[in-house]
Coordinates of C-alpha atoms and ligand atoms in Angstrom, one line a residue:
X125 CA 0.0 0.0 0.0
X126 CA 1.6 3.2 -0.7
X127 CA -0.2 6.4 0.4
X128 CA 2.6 8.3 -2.1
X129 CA 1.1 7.4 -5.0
X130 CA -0.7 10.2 -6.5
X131 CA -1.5 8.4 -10.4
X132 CA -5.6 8.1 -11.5
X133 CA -7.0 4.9 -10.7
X134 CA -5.4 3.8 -7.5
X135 CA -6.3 0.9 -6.5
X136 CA -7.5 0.4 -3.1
X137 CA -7.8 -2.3 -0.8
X138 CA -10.5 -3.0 1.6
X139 CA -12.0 -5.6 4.2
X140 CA -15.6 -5.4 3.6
X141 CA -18.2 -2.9 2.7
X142 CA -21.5 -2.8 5.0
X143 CA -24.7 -1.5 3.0
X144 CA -27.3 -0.6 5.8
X145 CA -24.7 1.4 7.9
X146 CA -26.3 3.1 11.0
X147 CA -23.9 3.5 12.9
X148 CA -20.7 4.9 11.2
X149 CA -22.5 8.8 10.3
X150 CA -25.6 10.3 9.7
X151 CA -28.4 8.8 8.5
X152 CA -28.3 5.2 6.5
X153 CA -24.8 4.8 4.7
X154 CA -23.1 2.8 2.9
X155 CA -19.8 1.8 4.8
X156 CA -16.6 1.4 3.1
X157 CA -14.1 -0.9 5.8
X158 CA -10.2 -0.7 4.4
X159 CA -7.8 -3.1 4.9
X160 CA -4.4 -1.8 6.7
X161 CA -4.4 -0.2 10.6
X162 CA -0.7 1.0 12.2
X163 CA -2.6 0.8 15.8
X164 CA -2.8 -2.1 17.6
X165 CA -6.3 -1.5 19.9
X166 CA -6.2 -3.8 22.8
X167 CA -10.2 -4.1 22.0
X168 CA -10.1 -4.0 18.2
X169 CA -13.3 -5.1 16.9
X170 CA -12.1 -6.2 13.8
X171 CA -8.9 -7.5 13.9
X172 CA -8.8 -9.0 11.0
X173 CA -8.8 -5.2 9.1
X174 CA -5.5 -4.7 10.6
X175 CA -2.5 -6.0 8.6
X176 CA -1.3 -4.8 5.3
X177 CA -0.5 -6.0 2.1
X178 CA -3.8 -8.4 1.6
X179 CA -8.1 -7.2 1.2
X180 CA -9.5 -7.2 -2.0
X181 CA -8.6 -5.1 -5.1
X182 CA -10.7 -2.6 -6.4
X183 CA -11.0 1.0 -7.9
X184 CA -12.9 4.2 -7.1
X185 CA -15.3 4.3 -10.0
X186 CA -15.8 0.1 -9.4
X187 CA -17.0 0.9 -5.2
X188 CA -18.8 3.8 -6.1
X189 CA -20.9 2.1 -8.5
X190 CA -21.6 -0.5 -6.0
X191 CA -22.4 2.0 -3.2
X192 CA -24.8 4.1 -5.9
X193 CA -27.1 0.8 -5.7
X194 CA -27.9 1.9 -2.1
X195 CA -28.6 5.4 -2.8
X196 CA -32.3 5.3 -2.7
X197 CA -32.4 4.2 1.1
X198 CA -29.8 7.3 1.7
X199 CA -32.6 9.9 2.5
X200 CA -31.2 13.7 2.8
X201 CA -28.5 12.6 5.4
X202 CA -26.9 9.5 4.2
X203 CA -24.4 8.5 1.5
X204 CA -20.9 7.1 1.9
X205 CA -18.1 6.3 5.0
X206 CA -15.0 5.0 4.5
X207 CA -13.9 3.1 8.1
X208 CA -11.5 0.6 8.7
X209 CA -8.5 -0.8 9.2
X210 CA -7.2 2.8 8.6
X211 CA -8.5 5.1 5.5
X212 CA -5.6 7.4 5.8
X213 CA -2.9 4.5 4.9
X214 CA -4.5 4.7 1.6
X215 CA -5.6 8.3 1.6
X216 CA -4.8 9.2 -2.1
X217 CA -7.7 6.1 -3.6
X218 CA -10.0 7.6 -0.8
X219 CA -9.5 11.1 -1.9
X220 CA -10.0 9.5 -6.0
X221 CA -13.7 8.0 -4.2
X222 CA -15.0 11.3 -2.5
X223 CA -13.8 13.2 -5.3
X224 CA -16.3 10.7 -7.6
X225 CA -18.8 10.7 -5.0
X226 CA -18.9 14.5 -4.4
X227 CA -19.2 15.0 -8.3
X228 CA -22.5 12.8 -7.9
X229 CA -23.8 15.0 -4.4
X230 CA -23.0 12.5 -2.3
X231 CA -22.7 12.8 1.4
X232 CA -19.0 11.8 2.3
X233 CA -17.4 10.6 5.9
X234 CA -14.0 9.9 7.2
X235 CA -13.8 7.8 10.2
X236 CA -10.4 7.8 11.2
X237 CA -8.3 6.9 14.6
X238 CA -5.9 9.5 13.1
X239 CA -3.0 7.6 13.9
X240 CA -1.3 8.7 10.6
X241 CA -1.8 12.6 10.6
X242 CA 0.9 14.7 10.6
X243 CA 1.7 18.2 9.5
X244 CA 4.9 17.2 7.2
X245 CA 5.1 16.8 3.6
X246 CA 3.9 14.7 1.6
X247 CA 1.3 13.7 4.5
X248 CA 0.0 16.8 5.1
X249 CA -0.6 18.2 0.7
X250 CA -2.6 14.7 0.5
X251 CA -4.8 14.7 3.8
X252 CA -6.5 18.5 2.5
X253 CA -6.8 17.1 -0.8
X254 CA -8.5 14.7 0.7
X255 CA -10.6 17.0 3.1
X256 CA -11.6 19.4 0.3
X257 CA -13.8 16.5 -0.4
X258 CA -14.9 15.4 3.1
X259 CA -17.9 16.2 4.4
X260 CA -17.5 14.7 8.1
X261 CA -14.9 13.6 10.0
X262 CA -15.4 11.0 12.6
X263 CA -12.4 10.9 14.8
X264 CA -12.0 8.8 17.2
X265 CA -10.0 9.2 20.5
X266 CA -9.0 6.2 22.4
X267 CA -7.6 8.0 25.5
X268 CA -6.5 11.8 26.3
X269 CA -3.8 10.6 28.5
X270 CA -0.7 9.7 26.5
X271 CA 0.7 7.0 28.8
X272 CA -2.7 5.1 28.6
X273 CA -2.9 5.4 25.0
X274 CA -0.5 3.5 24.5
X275 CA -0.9 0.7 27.1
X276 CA -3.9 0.5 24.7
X277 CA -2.8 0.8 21.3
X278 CA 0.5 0.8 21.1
X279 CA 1.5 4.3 20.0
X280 CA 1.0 7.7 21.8
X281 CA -2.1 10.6 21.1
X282 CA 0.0 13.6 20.3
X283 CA -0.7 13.6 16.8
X284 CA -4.2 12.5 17.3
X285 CA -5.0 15.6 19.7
X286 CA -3.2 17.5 17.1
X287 CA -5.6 16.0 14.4
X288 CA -8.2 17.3 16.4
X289 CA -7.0 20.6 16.7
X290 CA -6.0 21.0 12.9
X291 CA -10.6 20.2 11.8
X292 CA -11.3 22.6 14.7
X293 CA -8.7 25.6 13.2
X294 CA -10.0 24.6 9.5
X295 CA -13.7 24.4 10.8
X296 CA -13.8 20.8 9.5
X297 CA -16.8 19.1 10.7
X298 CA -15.7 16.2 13.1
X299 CA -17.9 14.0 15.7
X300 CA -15.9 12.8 18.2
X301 CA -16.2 9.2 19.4
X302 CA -14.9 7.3 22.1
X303 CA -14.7 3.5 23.5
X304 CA -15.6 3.2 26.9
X305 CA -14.1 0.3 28.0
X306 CA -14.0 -0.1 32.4
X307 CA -10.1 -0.4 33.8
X308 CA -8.9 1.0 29.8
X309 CA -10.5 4.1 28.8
X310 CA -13.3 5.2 31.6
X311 CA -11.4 7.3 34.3
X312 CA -13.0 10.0 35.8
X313 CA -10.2 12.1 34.9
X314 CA -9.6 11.0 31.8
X315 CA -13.1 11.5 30.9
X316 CA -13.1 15.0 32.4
X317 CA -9.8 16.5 30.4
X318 CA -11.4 14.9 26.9
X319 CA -14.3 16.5 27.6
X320 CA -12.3 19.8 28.4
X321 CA -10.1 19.0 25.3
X322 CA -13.3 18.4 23.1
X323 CA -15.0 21.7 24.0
X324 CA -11.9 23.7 23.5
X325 CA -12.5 22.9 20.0
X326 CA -14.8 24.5 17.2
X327 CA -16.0 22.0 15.1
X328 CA -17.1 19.3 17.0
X329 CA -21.2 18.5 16.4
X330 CA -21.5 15.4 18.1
X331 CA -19.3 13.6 20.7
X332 CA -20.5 9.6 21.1
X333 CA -19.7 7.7 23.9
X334 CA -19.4 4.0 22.6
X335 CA -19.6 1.5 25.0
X336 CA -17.0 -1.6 25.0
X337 CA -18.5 -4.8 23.6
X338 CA -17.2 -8.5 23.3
X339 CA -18.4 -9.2 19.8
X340 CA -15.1 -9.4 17.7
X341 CA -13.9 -11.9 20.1
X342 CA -14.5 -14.5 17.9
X343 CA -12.3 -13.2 14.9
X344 CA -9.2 -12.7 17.2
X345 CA -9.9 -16.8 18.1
X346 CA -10.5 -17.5 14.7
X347 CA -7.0 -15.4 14.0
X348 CA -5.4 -18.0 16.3
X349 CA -5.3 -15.0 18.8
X350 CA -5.4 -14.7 22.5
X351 CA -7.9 -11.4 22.9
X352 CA -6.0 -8.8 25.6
X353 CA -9.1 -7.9 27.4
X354 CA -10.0 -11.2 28.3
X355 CA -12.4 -10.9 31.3
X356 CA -13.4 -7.6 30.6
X357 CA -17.0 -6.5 30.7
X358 CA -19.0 -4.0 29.0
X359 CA -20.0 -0.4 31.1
X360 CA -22.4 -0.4 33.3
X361 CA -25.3 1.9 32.2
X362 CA -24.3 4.2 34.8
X363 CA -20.6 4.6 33.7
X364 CA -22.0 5.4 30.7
X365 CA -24.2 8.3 31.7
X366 CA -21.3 9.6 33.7
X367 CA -19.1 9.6 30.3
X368 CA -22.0 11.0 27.9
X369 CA -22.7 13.9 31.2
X370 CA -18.2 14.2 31.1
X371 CA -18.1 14.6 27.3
X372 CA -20.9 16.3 26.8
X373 CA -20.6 19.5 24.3
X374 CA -22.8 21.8 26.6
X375 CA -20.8 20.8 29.9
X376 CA -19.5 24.3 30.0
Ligands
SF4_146 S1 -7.7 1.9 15.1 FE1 -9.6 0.6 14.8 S2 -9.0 -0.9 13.3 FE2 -7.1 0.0 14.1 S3 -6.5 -1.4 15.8 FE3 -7.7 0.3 16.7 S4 -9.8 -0.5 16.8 FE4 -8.7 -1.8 15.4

């Protein structure tokens, strides 16, 4: 995968693709998953999206035309994300498939971890090509305190925060989401400087609180495996009100 290639016609390689998205955006969408993440969640739901250098084949105009079969359940909000894996590792065919979709008025989102951003060249010239085309970012943030973030994932948050910051000076649209999982990621303070850190920034319309699940255990057995957060259980309802009330946008 080489996010420097800058010719027409990239291919791209994803996982999956989801058609009935709900969850992944605004309104019904069809969900792009691509194949490649640099982060190594201890909680990763999909697994199996993370290496590099397999997923199948295709090219922009081929996905779009298969996403276009969906359009009539789209309504005024929905259209197309592209999730992963990691949709910056292969920013440049991403940029070729919102660059089609916008031409046809469709409603385009990025949900990224942001674990690639940066502010150097050639990184930076690609990722606004690619925003100029962007509707909605959905960013995810995995823990505001650096140490923790990378018990989690492997690799710090400065560039992630910075991420952040760089939609809020551009007025990018972003919703901000974050994994609550109890022991990892729910910590009063924690909670309380992201939501200080979120607020700080312009851009943000939505901040979702998404509680840990067990479901991709399965794949990370089926990988051959062991799953770090054996043992660990989903939120209590209550943990999660306390996150939604710490995140919240109007907790000023
Ligand atoms: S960023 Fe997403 S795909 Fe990548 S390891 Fe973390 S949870 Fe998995």
């Amino acid at each position: 995968m080489d996010i420097n290639n800058t010719e027409k016609n990239i291919k791209g390689y994803i996982h999956s693709t989801e058609s009935f998205g709900a969850a992944d955006g605004p309104g019904v969408r069809f969900v792009v998953f691509m194949q490649g993440c640099p982060m190594r969640c201890a909680y990763c739901h999909n697994p199996d999206t993370r290496d590099t250098g397999c997923g199948t084949e295709v090219c922009a105009d081929e996905l779009l035309r298969r996403a276009l079969r969906y359009r009539g359940y789209w309504g005024e909000n929905g259209g197309i994300t592209v999730s992963g894996g990691e949709p910056l590792m292969q920013l440049d065919f991403v940029t070729e498939l919102f660059k089609a979709a916008k031409a046809s008025g469709i409603n385009t989102a990025l949900d990224t971890s942001g674990a690639p951003f940066s502010r150097e060249e050639p990184f930076f010239g690609r990722l606004n090509a690619l925003l100029e085309y962007t509707d909605l970012v959905l960013l995810d943030i995995k823990e505001i305190n650096p140490e923790r973030h990378k018990a989690l994932t492997g690799f710090g948050n400065a560039n992630i925060l910075d991420m952040a910051r760089y939609l809020s000076e551009t007025g990018k649209p972003a919703w901000i989401r974050h994994v609550l999982v109890p022991g990892y990621t729910d910590f009063d303070e924690d909670l309380a400087a992201l939501g200080e850190f979120i607020r700080s920034l312009s851009n943000v319309e939505r901040c979702e609180v998404l509680p840990y699940h067990t479901l991709g255990i399965h794949k990370w057995e089926s990988m051959g495996l062991k799953y770090p957060l054996d043992g660990v259980k989903p939120p209590t309802a209550d943990r999660i009100k306390n996150a939604e009330a710490k995140l919240s946008l109007s907790n000023y």
